[in-house]
Amino acid sequence: MSSEAPTPVLYQFYKSVASEMVRIAFSLKKAQYIKEDIDISVGQHKSQEYLKINPTSYIPAIKVGDQIIGEFTAILEYIEEAYNYSPHLLPPIPDFLGRARVREILSISSTSYLPEYRAVTHLKEEGDALLKLFQDTLENSFKPLETIISQSSGVYSVKDTVSIADIVLFVMVNSYMRVGCNLSPYPTIVKVFRNLSKIPEFVECAWYNQPECPESQKSAKDSGHLG
Ligand SMILES: N[C@@H](CCC(=O)N[C@@H](CS)C(=O)NCC(=O)O)C(=O)O
């Protein structure tokens, strides 16, 4: 990214899981960006104004100059390519299998985890019934991910270097911890999460460390069990 490039605007919400992923990617690259809050809890993402920015209505989206990019997977890969310096968020070429592994984990998070997690947040269930729905949702994506990551991981999801796979893993675990799920059946995922929790950029960008997060919500971060 050249020094004259415009500072990107990130349309985001503190509690949005996919927004958290983009914040972490920018932060790891030490890249400046401007946060523009879209409060999905009051339906701001459905406003005519935001639909002109992102026709899908989802957050996150980024604006670079006069261009808007939506979909968190595209945004994460854009950040890696446009900020083409260390730390790289994909294994280096020619580690094509390592790169494919990272993208496999990214794809599971966008096709299984995120749509299912989002769907449950829209349901009317409460208490144990709601927790069971989250726990079932968790199983759909975390069972295969545990198998995959137990074969690929070192300190992090794919060997010993932080990648986009870790960004999504950290945020997925954070989201299920917030709603009270039990993650102890997924020891490899928990091991990697604990290692990522030692990296300041991850923790600083977590939902509970955003200035917009009400004090009263912060303790929910530890509602679940890591085992
Ligand atoms: N397909 C979008 C989905 C992103 C997404 O699910 N965003 C959530 C917040 S994390 C959202 O905008 N939710 C609003 C809603 O469910 O109405 C992507 O991959 O970025």
CSV table of C-alpha atoms and ligand atoms in Angstrom, one decimal:
chain,number,residue,atom,x,y,z
A,1,MET,CA,0.0,0.0,0.0
A,2,SER,CA,1.6,3.3,-1.1
A,3,SER,CA,1.8,6.2,1.4
A,4,GLU,CA,-0.6,8.3,-0.8
A,5,ALA,CA,-3.4,5.6,-0.7
A,6,PRO,CA,-6.6,6.8,0.9
A,7,THR,CA,-7.3,5.7,4.5
A,8,PRO,CA,-9.9,3.0,4.4
A,9,VAL,CA,-13.3,3.4,6.2
A,10,LEU,CA,-14.5,0.3,8.0
A,11,TYR,CA,-18.3,0.0,8.4
A,12,GLN,CA,-18.6,-2.1,11.5
A,13,PHE,CA,-20.2,-2.7,14.9
A,14,TYR,CA,-18.3,-3.6,18.1
A,15,LYS,CA,-20.3,-6.9,18.6
A,16,SER,CA,-20.2,-8.0,15.0
A,17,VAL,CA,-18.0,-11.1,14.7
A,18,ALA,CA,-17.0,-10.4,11.1
A,19,SER,CA,-16.1,-6.8,12.0
A,20,GLU,CA,-13.9,-8.1,14.8
A,21,MET,CA,-12.0,-10.1,12.2
A,22,VAL,CA,-11.3,-7.1,10.0
A,23,ARG,CA,-10.2,-5.0,12.9
A,24,ILE,CA,-7.7,-7.7,13.9
A,25,ALA,CA,-6.3,-7.9,10.3
A,26,PHE,CA,-5.9,-4.1,10.0
A,27,SER,CA,-4.3,-4.0,13.5
A,28,LEU,CA,-1.8,-6.8,12.7
A,29,LYS,CA,-0.7,-4.8,9.6
A,30,LYS,CA,-0.5,-1.7,11.8
A,31,ALA,CA,-2.7,-0.1,9.2
A,32,GLN,CA,-4.7,3.1,9.8
A,33,TYR,CA,-8.5,3.0,9.2
A,34,ILE,CA,-11.5,5.0,10.1
A,35,LYS,CA,-14.3,3.3,12.0
A,36,GLU,CA,-17.9,4.0,11.0
A,37,ASP,CA,-20.4,2.4,13.3
A,38,ILE,CA,-23.4,0.7,11.9
A,39,ASP,CA,-25.6,-0.3,14.8
A,40,ILE,CA,-27.1,-3.6,13.7
A,41,SER,CA,-29.0,-4.0,17.0
A,42,VAL,CA,-31.3,-1.1,15.9
A,43,GLY,CA,-31.4,-2.2,12.2
A,44,GLN,CA,-29.1,0.6,10.9
A,45,HIS,CA,-27.7,-1.8,8.4
A,46,LYS,CA,-31.1,-2.0,6.7
A,47,SER,CA,-31.3,1.8,6.2
A,48,GLN,CA,-31.4,3.2,2.7
A,49,GLU,CA,-28.2,5.1,3.4
A,50,TYR,CA,-26.3,1.9,4.3
A,51,LEU,CA,-27.9,-0.1,1.5
A,52,LYS,CA,-26.4,2.4,-0.9
A,53,ILE,CA,-23.0,1.6,0.6
A,54,ASN,CA,-23.4,-2.2,0.8
A,55,PRO,CA,-26.4,-3.6,-1.1
A,56,THR,CA,-26.2,-6.9,0.8
A,57,SER,CA,-26.9,-4.9,4.1
A,58,TYR,CA,-24.3,-6.9,5.9
A,59,ILE,CA,-21.4,-5.5,7.9
A,60,PRO,CA,-18.4,-5.3,7.6
A,61,ALA,CA,-17.7,-3.4,4.4
A,62,ILE,CA,-14.7,-1.2,3.7
A,63,LYS,CA,-14.5,1.9,1.5
A,64,VAL,CA,-11.2,2.6,-0.2
A,65,GLY,CA,-11.3,5.8,-2.2
A,66,ASP,CA,-14.6,5.5,-4.0
A,67,GLN,CA,-14.7,1.7,-4.0
A,68,ILE,CA,-16.7,-0.4,-1.5
A,69,ILE,CA,-15.7,-4.0,-0.7
A,70,GLY,CA,-18.1,-6.2,1.2
A,71,GLU,CA,-17.9,-9.8,2.5
A,72,PHE,CA,-15.3,-10.4,5.2
A,73,THR,CA,-13.4,-13.1,3.4
A,74,ALA,CA,-12.7,-10.8,0.4
A,75,ILE,CA,-11.8,-8.0,2.9
A,76,LEU,CA,-9.3,-10.1,4.8
A,77,GLU,CA,-7.6,-11.3,1.6
A,78,TYR,CA,-7.6,-7.7,0.3
A,79,ILE,CA,-5.8,-6.5,3.4
A,80,GLU,CA,-3.2,-9.2,3.0
A,81,GLU,CA,-2.6,-8.3,-0.6
A,82,ALA,CA,-2.9,-4.5,-0.4
A,83,TYR,CA,-0.6,-4.3,2.7
A,84,ASN,CA,2.0,-6.5,1.1
A,85,TYR,CA,4.4,-6.6,4.0
A,86,SER,CA,5.1,-8.5,7.2
A,87,PRO,CA,3.3,-9.9,9.1
A,88,HIS,CA,1.9,-11.8,6.2
A,89,LEU,CA,-1.5,-13.4,6.9
A,90,LEU,CA,-1.1,-16.3,4.5
A,91,PRO,CA,1.9,-18.8,4.4
A,92,PRO,CA,4.5,-17.7,1.8
A,93,ILE,CA,4.5,-19.0,-1.8
A,94,PRO,CA,5.5,-21.8,-2.5
A,95,ASP,CA,3.7,-23.2,0.5
A,96,PHE,CA,0.6,-23.7,-1.6
A,97,LEU,CA,-0.8,-26.4,0.7
A,98,GLY,CA,-0.4,-24.2,3.7
A,99,ARG,CA,-2.2,-21.4,1.8
A,100,ALA,CA,-5.0,-23.7,0.8
A,101,ARG,CA,-5.4,-24.9,4.4
A,102,VAL,CA,-5.8,-21.3,5.6
A,103,ARG,CA,-8.4,-20.7,2.9
A,104,GLU,CA,-10.2,-24.0,3.8
A,105,ILE,CA,-10.6,-22.8,7.4
A,106,LEU,CA,-11.7,-19.4,6.2
A,107,SER,CA,-14.3,-21.0,3.9
A,108,ILE,CA,-15.8,-23.1,6.7
A,109,SER,CA,-16.1,-20.0,8.8
A,110,SER,CA,-18.0,-18.1,6.0
A,111,THR,CA,-20.2,-21.0,4.8
A,112,SER,CA,-21.0,-22.8,8.1
A,113,TYR,CA,-20.1,-20.9,11.2
A,114,LEU,CA,-21.1,-17.3,10.4
A,115,PRO,CA,-24.5,-18.0,8.7
A,116,GLU,CA,-25.5,-20.5,11.4
A,117,TYR,CA,-24.3,-18.3,14.3
A,118,ARG,CA,-26.1,-15.3,12.8
A,119,ALA,CA,-29.3,-17.3,12.3
A,120,VAL,CA,-29.4,-18.3,16.0
A,121,THR,CA,-28.9,-14.7,17.2
A,122,HIS,CA,-32.2,-13.8,15.4
A,123,LEU,CA,-34.3,-16.5,17.1
A,124,LYS,CA,-36.6,-15.8,20.0
A,125,GLU,CA,-35.5,-18.7,22.3
A,126,GLU,CA,-34.0,-17.8,25.6
A,127,GLY,CA,-32.0,-19.5,28.4
A,128,ASP,CA,-31.2,-23.2,28.1
A,129,ALA,CA,-33.1,-23.5,24.8
A,130,LEU,CA,-31.0,-20.7,23.2
A,131,LEU,CA,-27.8,-22.1,24.6
A,132,LYS,CA,-28.6,-25.5,23.1
A,133,LEU,CA,-29.1,-24.0,19.7
A,134,PHE,CA,-25.7,-22.2,19.9
A,135,GLN,CA,-24.1,-25.4,21.2
A,136,ASP,CA,-25.5,-27.4,18.2
A,137,THR,CA,-24.4,-24.7,15.8
A,138,LEU,CA,-20.9,-24.7,17.3
A,139,GLU,CA,-20.7,-28.5,16.8
A,140,ASN,CA,-21.5,-28.2,13.1
A,141,SER,CA,-18.4,-26.1,12.4
A,142,PHE,CA,-16.1,-26.9,15.3
A,143,LYS,CA,-16.2,-30.7,14.9
A,144,PRO,CA,-14.7,-30.6,11.4
A,145,LEU,CA,-12.4,-27.7,12.3
A,146,GLU,CA,-11.0,-29.6,15.3
A,147,THR,CA,-10.1,-32.5,13.0
A,148,ILE,CA,-8.6,-30.2,10.4
A,149,ILE,CA,-6.7,-28.0,12.8
A,150,SER,CA,-5.4,-30.9,14.9
A,151,GLN,CA,-3.5,-32.0,11.7
A,152,SER,CA,-2.3,-28.6,10.6
A,153,SER,CA,-1.6,-26.7,13.9
A,154,GLY,CA,1.6,-25.9,15.6
A,155,VAL,CA,1.4,-22.9,17.9
A,156,TYR,CA,-1.3,-21.5,15.7
A,157,SER,CA,-3.9,-23.0,13.3
A,158,VAL,CA,-1.6,-23.7,10.5
A,159,LYS,CA,1.9,-24.4,11.8
A,160,ASP,CA,3.7,-21.7,13.9
A,161,THR,CA,2.8,-18.5,12.0
A,162,VAL,CA,-0.3,-16.3,12.6
A,163,SER,CA,-2.6,-16.3,9.6
A,164,ILE,CA,-6.1,-15.4,8.5
A,165,ALA,CA,-7.2,-18.8,9.9
A,166,ASP,CA,-6.2,-17.6,13.4
A,167,ILE,CA,-8.2,-14.4,13.0
A,168,VAL,CA,-11.4,-16.3,12.3
A,169,LEU,CA,-10.7,-19.0,14.9
A,170,PHE,CA,-10.1,-16.4,17.6
A,171,VAL,CA,-13.3,-14.6,16.8
A,172,MET,CA,-15.4,-17.7,16.5
A,173,VAL,CA,-14.2,-18.9,20.0
A,174,ASN,CA,-14.9,-15.4,21.4
A,175,SER,CA,-18.4,-15.4,20.0
A,176,TYR,CA,-19.3,-18.8,21.5
A,177,MET,CA,-17.7,-17.9,24.8
A,178,ARG,CA,-19.9,-14.8,25.0
A,179,VAL,CA,-23.1,-16.9,24.7
A,180,GLY,CA,-22.0,-19.5,27.3
A,181,CYS,CA,-21.0,-22.5,25.2
A,182,ASN,CA,-18.7,-25.4,26.3
A,183,LEU,CA,-15.6,-25.6,24.1
A,184,SER,CA,-13.8,-28.3,26.1
A,185,PRO,CA,-14.6,-31.0,23.4
A,186,TYR,CA,-12.3,-29.0,21.0
A,187,PRO,CA,-8.9,-29.1,22.7
A,188,THR,CA,-6.8,-28.1,19.7
A,189,ILE,CA,-9.0,-25.1,18.9
A,190,VAL,CA,-8.8,-24.1,22.6
A,191,LYS,CA,-5.0,-24.5,22.6
A,192,VAL,CA,-4.6,-22.2,19.6
A,193,PHE,CA,-7.1,-19.7,21.1
A,194,ARG,CA,-5.1,-19.5,24.3
A,195,ASN,CA,-1.9,-18.8,22.2
A,196,LEU,CA,-3.7,-16.1,20.2
A,197,SER,CA,-4.9,-14.5,23.4
A,198,LYS,CA,-1.3,-13.6,24.2
A,199,ILE,CA,-1.1,-11.4,21.1
A,200,PRO,CA,-2.0,-7.8,21.9
A,201,GLU,CA,-3.5,-7.0,18.5
A,202,PHE,CA,-6.1,-9.9,18.9
A,203,VAL,CA,-7.1,-8.9,22.4
A,204,GLU,CA,-7.3,-5.1,21.7
A,205,CYS,CA,-9.6,-5.7,18.7
A,206,ALA,CA,-12.0,-8.1,20.6
A,207,TRP,CA,-15.6,-6.9,21.0
A,208,TYR,CA,-15.2,-6.4,24.8
A,209,ASN,CA,-12.3,-4.0,24.3
A,210,GLN,CA,-14.1,-1.6,22.0
A,211,PRO,CA,-14.8,1.8,23.5
A,212,GLU,CA,-18.5,1.4,22.3
A,213,CYS,CA,-19.0,-1.8,24.4
A,214,PRO,CA,-21.1,-1.0,27.5
A,215,GLU,CA,-19.3,-1.8,30.7
A,216,SER,CA,-22.2,-4.0,31.7
A,217,GLN,CA,-21.7,-6.4,28.8
A,218,LYS,CA,-18.0,-7.0,29.2
A,219,SER,CA,-18.2,-9.8,31.7
A,220,ALA,CA,-20.1,-12.0,29.2
A,221,LYS,CA,-16.8,-12.6,27.5
A,222,ASP,CA,-16.1,-15.4,30.0
A,223,SER,CA,-19.6,-17.0,30.1
A,224,GLY,CA,-18.5,-20.2,28.3
A,225,HIS,CA,-16.0,-22.9,29.2
A,226,LEU,CA,-12.7,-23.5,27.6
A,227,GLY,CA,-12.0,-26.7,29.6
B,1,LIG,N1,-21.9,-12.6,3.9
B,1,LIG,C1,-21.4,-11.6,4.9
B,1,LIG,C2,-22.1,-11.9,6.2
B,1,LIG,C3,-21.5,-11.0,7.3
B,1,LIG,C4,-22.5,-11.0,8.5
B,1,LIG,O1,-23.1,-12.0,8.8
B,1,LIG,N2,-22.5,-9.9,9.2
B,1,LIG,C5,-23.4,-9.7,10.4
B,1,LIG,C6,-22.7,-9.1,11.5
B,1,LIG,S1,-21.3,-10.1,12.0
B,1,LIG,C7,-24.6,-8.8,10.0
B,1,LIG,O2,-24.4,-7.9,9.2
B,1,LIG,N3,-25.7,-9.1,10.6
B,1,LIG,C8,-26.9,-8.4,10.3
B,1,LIG,C9,-28.1,-9.2,10.3
B,1,LIG,O3,-28.0,-10.4,10.6
B,1,LIG,O4,-29.2,-8.7,10.0
B,1,LIG,C10,-19.9,-11.7,4.9
B,1,LIG,O5,-19.4,-12.8,4.6
B,1,LIG,O6,-19.3,-10.7,5.3
